[in-house]
Short mmCIF file of C-alpha atoms and ligand atoms in Angstrom, two decimals:
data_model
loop_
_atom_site.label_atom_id
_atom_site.label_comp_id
_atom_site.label_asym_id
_atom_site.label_seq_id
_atom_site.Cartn_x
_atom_site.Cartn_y
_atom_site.Cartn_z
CA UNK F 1 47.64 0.96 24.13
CA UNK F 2 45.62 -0.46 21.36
CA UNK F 3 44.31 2.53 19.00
CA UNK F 4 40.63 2.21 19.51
CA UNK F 5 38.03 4.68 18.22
CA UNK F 6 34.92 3.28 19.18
CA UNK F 7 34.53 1.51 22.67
CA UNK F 8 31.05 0.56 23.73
CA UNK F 9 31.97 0.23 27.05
CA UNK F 10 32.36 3.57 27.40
CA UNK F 11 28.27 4.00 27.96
CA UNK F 12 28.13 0.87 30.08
CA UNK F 13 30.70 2.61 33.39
CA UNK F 14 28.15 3.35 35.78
CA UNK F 15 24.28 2.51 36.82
CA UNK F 16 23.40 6.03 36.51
CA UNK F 17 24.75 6.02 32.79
CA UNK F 18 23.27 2.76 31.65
CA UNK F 19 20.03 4.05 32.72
CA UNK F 20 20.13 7.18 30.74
CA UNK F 21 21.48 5.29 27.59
CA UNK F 22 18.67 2.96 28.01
CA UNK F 23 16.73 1.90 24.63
CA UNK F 24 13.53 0.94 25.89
CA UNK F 25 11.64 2.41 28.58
CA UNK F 26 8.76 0.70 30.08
CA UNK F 27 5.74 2.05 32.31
CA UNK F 28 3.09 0.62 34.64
CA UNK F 29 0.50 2.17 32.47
CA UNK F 30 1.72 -0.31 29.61
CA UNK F 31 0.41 -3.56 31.75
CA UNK F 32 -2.57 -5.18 32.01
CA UNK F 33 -3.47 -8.02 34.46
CA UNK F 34 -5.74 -10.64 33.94
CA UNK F 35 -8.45 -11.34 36.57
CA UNK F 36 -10.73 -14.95 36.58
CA UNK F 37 -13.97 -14.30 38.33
CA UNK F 38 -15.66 -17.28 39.42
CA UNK F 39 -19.57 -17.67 39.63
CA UNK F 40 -19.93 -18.68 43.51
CA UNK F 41 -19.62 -16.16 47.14
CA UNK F 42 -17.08 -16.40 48.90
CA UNK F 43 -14.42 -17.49 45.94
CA UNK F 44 -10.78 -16.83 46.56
CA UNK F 45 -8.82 -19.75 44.83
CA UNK F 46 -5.44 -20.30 44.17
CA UNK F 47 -5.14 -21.85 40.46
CA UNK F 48 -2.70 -24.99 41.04
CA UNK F 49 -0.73 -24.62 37.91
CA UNK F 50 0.18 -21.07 38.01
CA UNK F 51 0.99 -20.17 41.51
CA UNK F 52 0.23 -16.59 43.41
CA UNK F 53 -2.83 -16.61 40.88
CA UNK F 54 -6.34 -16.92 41.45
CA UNK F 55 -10.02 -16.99 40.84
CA UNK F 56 -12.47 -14.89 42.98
CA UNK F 57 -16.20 -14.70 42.85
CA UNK F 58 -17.29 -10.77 42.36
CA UNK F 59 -17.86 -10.12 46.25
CA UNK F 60 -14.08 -11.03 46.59
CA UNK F 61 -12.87 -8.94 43.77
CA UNK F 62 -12.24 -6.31 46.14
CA UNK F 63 -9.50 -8.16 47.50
CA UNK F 64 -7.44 -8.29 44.21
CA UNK F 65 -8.56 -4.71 43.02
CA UNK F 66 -7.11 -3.06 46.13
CA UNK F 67 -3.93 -4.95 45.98
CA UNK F 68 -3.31 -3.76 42.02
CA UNK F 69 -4.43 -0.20 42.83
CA UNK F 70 -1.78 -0.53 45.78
CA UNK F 71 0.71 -1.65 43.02
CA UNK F 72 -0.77 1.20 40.10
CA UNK F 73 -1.87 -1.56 37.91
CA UNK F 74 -5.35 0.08 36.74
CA UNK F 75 -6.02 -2.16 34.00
CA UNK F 76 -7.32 -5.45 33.58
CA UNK F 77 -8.62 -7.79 31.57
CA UNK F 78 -11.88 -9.79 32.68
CA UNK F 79 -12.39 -13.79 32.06
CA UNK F 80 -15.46 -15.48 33.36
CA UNK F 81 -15.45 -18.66 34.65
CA UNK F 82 -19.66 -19.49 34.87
CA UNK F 83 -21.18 -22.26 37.05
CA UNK F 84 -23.20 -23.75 34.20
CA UNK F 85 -21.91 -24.24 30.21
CA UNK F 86 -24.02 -24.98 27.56
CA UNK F 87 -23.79 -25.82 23.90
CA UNK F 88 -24.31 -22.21 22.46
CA UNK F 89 -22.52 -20.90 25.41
CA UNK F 90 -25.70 -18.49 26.42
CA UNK F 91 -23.83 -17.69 30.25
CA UNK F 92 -21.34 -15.43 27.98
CA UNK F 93 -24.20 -12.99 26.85
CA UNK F 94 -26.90 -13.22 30.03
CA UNK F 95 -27.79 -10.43 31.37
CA UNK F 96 -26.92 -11.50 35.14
CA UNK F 97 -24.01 -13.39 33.17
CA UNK F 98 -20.58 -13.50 35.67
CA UNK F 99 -18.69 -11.20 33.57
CA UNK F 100 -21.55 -8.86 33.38
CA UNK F 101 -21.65 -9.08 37.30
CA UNK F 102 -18.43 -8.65 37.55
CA UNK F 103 -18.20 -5.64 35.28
CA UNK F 104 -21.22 -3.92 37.34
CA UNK F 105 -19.78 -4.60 40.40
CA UNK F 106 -15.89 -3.07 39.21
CA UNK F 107 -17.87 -0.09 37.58
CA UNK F 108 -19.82 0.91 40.64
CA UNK F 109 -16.93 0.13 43.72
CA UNK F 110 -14.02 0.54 41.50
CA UNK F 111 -14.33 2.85 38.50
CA UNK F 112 -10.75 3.45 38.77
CA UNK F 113 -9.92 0.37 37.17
CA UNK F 114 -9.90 0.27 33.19
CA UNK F 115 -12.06 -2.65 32.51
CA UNK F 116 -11.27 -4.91 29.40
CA UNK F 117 -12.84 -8.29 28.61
CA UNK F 118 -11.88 -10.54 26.77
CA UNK F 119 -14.48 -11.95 24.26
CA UNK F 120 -14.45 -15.68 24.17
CA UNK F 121 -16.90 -18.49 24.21
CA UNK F 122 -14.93 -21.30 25.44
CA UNK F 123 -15.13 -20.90 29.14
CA UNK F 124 -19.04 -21.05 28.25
CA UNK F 125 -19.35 -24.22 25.86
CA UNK F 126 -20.12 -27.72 27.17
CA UNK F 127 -17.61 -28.64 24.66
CA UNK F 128 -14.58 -26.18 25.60
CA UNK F 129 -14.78 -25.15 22.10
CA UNK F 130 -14.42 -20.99 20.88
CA UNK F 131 -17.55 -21.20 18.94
CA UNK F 132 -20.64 -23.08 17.72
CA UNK F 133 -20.48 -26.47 16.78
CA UNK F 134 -21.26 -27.83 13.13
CA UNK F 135 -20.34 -31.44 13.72
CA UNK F 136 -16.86 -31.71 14.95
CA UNK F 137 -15.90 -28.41 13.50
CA UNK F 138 -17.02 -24.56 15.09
CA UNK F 139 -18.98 -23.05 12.46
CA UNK F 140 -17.13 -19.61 11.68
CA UNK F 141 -20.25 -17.37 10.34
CA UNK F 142 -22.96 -18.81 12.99
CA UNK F 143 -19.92 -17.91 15.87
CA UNK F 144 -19.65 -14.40 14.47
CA UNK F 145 -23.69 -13.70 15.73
CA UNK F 146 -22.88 -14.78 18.99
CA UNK F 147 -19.85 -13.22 19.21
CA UNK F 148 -21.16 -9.78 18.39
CA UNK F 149 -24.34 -10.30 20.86
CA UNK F 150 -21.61 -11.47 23.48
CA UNK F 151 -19.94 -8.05 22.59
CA UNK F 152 -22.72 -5.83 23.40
CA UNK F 153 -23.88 -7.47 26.39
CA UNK F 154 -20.42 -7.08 27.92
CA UNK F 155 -20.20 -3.69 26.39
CA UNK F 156 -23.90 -2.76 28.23
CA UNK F 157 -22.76 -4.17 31.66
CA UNK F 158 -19.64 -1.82 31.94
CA UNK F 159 -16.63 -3.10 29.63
CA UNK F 160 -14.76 -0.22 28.51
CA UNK F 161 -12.60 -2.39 26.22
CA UNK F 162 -13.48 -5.42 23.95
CA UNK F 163 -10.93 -7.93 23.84
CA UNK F 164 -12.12 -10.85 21.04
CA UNK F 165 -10.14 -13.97 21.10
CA UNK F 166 -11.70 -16.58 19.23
CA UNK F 167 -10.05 -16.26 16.04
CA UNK F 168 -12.91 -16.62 13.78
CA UNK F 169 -12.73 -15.00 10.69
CA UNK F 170 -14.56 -11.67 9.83
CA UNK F 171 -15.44 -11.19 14.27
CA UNK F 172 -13.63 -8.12 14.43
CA UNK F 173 -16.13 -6.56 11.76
CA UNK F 174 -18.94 -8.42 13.23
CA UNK F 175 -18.20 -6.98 16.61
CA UNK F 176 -17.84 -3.47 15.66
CA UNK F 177 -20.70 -3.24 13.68
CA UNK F 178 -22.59 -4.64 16.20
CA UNK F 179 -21.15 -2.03 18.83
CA UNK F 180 -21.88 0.73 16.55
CA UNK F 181 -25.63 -0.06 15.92
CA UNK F 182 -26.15 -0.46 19.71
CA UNK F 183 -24.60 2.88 19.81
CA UNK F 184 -21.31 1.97 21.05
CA UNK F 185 -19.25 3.40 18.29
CA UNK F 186 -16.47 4.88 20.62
CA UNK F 187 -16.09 1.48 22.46
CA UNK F 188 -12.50 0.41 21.57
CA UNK F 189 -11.85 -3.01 20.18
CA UNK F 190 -8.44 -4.90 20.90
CA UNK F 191 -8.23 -8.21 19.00
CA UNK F 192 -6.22 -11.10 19.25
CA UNK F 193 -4.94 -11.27 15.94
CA UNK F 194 -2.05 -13.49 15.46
CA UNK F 195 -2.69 -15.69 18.25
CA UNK F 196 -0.62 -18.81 17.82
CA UNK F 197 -2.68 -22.47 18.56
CA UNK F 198 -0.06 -23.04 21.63
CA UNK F 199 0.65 -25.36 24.34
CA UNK F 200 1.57 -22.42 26.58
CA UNK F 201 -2.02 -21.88 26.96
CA UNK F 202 -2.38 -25.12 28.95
CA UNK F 203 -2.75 -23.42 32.64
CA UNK F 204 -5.21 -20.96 31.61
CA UNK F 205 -7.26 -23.79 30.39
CA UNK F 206 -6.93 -25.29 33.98
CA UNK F 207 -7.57 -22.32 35.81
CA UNK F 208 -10.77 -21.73 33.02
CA UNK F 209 -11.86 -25.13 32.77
CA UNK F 210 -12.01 -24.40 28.86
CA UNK F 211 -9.94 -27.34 28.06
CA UNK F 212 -11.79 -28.98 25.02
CA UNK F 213 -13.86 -32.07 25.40
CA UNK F 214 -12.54 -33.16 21.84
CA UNK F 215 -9.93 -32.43 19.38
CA UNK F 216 -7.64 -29.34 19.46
CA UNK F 217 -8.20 -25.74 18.43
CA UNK F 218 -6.03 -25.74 15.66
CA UNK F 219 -8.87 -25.14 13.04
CA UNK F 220 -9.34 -21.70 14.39
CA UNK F 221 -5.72 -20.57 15.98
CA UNK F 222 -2.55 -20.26 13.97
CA UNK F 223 -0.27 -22.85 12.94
CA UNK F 224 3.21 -21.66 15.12
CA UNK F 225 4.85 -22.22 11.71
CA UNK F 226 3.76 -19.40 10.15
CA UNK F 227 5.10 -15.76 10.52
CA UNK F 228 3.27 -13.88 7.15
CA UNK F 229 0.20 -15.32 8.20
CA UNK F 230 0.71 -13.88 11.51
CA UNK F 231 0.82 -9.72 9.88
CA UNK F 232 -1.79 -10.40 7.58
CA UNK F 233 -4.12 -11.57 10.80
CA UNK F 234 -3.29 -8.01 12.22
CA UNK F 235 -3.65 -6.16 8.63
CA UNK F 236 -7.08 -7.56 8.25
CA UNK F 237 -8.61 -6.93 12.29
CA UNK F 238 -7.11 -3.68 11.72
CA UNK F 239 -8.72 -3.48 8.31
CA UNK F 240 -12.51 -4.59 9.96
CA UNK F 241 -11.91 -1.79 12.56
CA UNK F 242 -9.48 -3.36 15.80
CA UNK F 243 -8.14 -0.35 17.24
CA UNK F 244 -5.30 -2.25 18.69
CA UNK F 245 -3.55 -5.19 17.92
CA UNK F 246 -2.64 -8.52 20.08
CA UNK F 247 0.30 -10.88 19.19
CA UNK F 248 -0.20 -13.77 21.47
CA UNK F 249 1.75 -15.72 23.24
CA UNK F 250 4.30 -13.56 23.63
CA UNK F 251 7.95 -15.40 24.79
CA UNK F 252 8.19 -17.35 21.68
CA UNK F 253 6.58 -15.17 19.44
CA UNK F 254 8.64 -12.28 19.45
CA UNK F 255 9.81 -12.36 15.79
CA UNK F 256 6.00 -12.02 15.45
CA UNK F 257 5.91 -9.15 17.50
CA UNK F 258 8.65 -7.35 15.63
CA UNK F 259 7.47 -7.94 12.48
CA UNK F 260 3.53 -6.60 13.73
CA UNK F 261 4.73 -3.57 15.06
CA UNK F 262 6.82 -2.84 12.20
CA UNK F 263 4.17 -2.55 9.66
CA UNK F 264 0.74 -1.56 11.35
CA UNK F 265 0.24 1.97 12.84
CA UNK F 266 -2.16 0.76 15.63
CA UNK F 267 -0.92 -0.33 18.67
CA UNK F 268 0.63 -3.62 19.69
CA UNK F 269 -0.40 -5.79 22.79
CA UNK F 270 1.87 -8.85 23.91
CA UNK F 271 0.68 -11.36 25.90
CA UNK F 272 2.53 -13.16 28.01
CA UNK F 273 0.56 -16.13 28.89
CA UNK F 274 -0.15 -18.60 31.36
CA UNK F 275 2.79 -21.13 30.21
CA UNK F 276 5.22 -18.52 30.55
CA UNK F 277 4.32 -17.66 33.74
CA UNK F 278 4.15 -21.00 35.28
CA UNK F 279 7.48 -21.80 33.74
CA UNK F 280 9.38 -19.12 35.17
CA UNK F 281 6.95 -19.99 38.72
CA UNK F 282 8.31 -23.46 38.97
CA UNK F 283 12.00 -22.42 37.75
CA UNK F 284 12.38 -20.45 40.60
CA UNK F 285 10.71 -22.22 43.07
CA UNK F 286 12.99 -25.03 42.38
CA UNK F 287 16.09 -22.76 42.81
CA UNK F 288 17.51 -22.73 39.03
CA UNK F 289 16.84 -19.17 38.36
CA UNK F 290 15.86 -15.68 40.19
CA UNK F 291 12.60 -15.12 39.92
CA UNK F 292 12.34 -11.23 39.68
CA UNK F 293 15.73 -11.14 37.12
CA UNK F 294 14.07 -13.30 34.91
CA UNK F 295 10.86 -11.76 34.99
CA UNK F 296 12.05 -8.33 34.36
CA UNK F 297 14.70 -9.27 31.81
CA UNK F 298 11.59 -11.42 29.58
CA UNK F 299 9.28 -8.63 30.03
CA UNK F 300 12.01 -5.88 28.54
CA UNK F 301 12.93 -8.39 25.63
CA UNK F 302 8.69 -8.17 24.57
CA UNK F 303 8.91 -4.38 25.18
CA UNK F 304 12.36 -4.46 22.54
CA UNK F 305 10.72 -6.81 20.40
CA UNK F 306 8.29 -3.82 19.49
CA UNK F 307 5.19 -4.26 22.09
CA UNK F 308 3.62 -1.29 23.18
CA UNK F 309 1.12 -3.17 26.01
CA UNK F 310 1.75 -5.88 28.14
CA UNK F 311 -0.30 -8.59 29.47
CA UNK F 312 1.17 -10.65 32.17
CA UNK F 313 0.04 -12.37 35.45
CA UNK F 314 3.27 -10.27 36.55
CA UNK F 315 1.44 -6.81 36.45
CA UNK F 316 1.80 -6.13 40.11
CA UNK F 317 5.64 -7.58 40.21
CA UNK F 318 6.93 -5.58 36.94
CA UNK F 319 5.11 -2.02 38.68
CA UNK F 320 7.17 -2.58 42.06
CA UNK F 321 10.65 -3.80 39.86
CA UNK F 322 9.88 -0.72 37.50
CA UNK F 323 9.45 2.22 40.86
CA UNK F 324 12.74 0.57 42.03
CA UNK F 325 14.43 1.51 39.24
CA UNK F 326 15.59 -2.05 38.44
CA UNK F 327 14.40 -2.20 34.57
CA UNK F 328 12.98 0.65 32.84
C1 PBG J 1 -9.80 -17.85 25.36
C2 PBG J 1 -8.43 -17.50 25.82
C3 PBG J 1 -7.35 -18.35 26.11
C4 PBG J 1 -6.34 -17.54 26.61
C5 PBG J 1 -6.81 -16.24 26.59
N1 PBG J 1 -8.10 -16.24 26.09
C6 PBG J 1 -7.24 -19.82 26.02
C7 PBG J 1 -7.25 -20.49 24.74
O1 PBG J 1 -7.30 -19.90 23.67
O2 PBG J 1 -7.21 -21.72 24.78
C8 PBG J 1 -4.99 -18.00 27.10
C9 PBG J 1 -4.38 -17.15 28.16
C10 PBG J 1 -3.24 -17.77 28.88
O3 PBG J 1 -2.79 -18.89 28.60
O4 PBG J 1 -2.73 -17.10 29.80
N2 PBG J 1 -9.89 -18.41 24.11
#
């Protein structure tokens, strides 16, 4: 027999002990799902490139929020797809806006769901762009009113959480101080901060219809080359007041997310993004790899990386696969 001291094996003999040995733990009250509400009655739509998702109009919401309360998901995060877009994006901060519909109707039939929203003008814009146009180019400082007015009106209609992901410079500032002078100082503020410009995006931009109408958004979003640039996004939101921090996508960006959660003392959201999701979708559904075991073993690997919160279209999945016992 060879004289061995150490053998890891030893902790790896049975389910019951793998589980206990188990480094990270995740919970259902870590995920957030994303929900598209779609101006319109009547509204339940699957999104062609990511399939099993879709976008309802607010008198079918009911239909989603009962399945996720079925599945303890309580938490999700808004995005409002509006009949009309303009160039200042003015649907995002109307009064009888769709996200402020939506939020009005979730606050009154469902108060049981957390509602976040994420803060955004290009599902708005004529032009598919995050901001106000100068020329070609979205004009940071002009964005940052808008964005703040957008925040309050959201906040006003029922929005519990304010998600910004526009990546303008200074928002996260803009936003709070506009939250705290409408008296909205204990309103909680999670920013996308290193949020990568990223071709994973390109289903949500289908199932928005926030594709731009010209050029790319890599003036605003961060060049995937670039890791430093990444923490000192999250140092400076935290600095203008984000309560918790975003590292999006998530998949490829995990090196990001380590390196985030290693030096802030907020929070860290992941999110796992459209791309991901309809790779793994058309993966399985092609027969090269298990759906579930793939989702479950991705999701664990952003939880290791360092994320606290998850965002994934696989809420409701990852809740039933966690009560089973087979990750977590
Ligand atoms: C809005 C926004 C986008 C996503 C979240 N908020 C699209 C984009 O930046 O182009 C992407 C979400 C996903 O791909 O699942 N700016």
């Amino acid at each position: 027999m060879t004289d061995l001291l150490h053998r890891e094996r030893r902790l790896r003999g049975s389910d019951t002990l793998r589980k206990m040995v188990r480094e990270t733990r995740l919970s259902r009250e870590a995920l957030i799902y994303p929900v598209f509400v779609k101006e319109g009655k009547n509204i339940e739509e699957e999104i062609a490139s990511m399939p099993g998702q879709y976008r309802y109009s607010v008198d079918r919401l009911g239909l989603i929020f009962d399945r996720l309360l079925l599945a303890g998901v309580k938490r999700v995060m808004f995005f409002g797809l509006p009949e009309e877009k303009d160039e200042e994006g003015s649907g995002a901060f109307r009064h009888d806006g769709i996200i402020q519909t939506a939020l009005g109707y979730a606050q009154d039939r469902f108060p049981e769901i957390y509602r976040i929203t994420d803060l955004c003008m290009c599902e708005y814009t004529s032009h598919g762009h995050c901001g106000i146009l100068q020329g070609e180019d979205v004009d940071n400082d002009t964005t940052l009113d808008y964005l703040a007015r957008i925040a309050v009106s959201q906040a006003e209609a029922g929005a519990q959480m304010i998600a910004p992901s526009d990546m303008m410079d200074g928002r996260v500032r803009a936003i709070r101080s506009a939250l705290d002078a409408a008296g909205l100082s204990g309103l909680p503020i999670m920013s996308y901060a290193a949020k990568y410009s990223s071709s994973f995006y390109g289903p949500f931009r289908e199932a928005a219809g926030s594709a731009p109408a010209f050029g790319d958004r890599k003036g605003y979003q961060m060049d995937y080359h670039n890791k430093k640039e990444g923490l000192k996004e999250a140092l400076r939101d935290i600095d203008e007041g984000a309560d918790i921090v975003m590292v999006k996508p998530a998949l490829s960006y995990l090196d990001i997310i380590r390196e985030v959660s290693g030096a802030v003392v907020v929070p860290v959201a992941a999110y796992s993004v459209s791309g991901e999701y309809a790779m793994i979708k058309a993966a399985a559904k092609a027969g090269f790899i298990d759906e579930a075991n793939v989702v479950c073993e991705t999701a664990v690997s952003i939880f290791r990386a360092g994320a606290d919160i998850l965002i994934t279209y696989y809420a409701m999945e990852l809740a039933k696969w966690i009560d089973e016992g087979r990750i977590g």
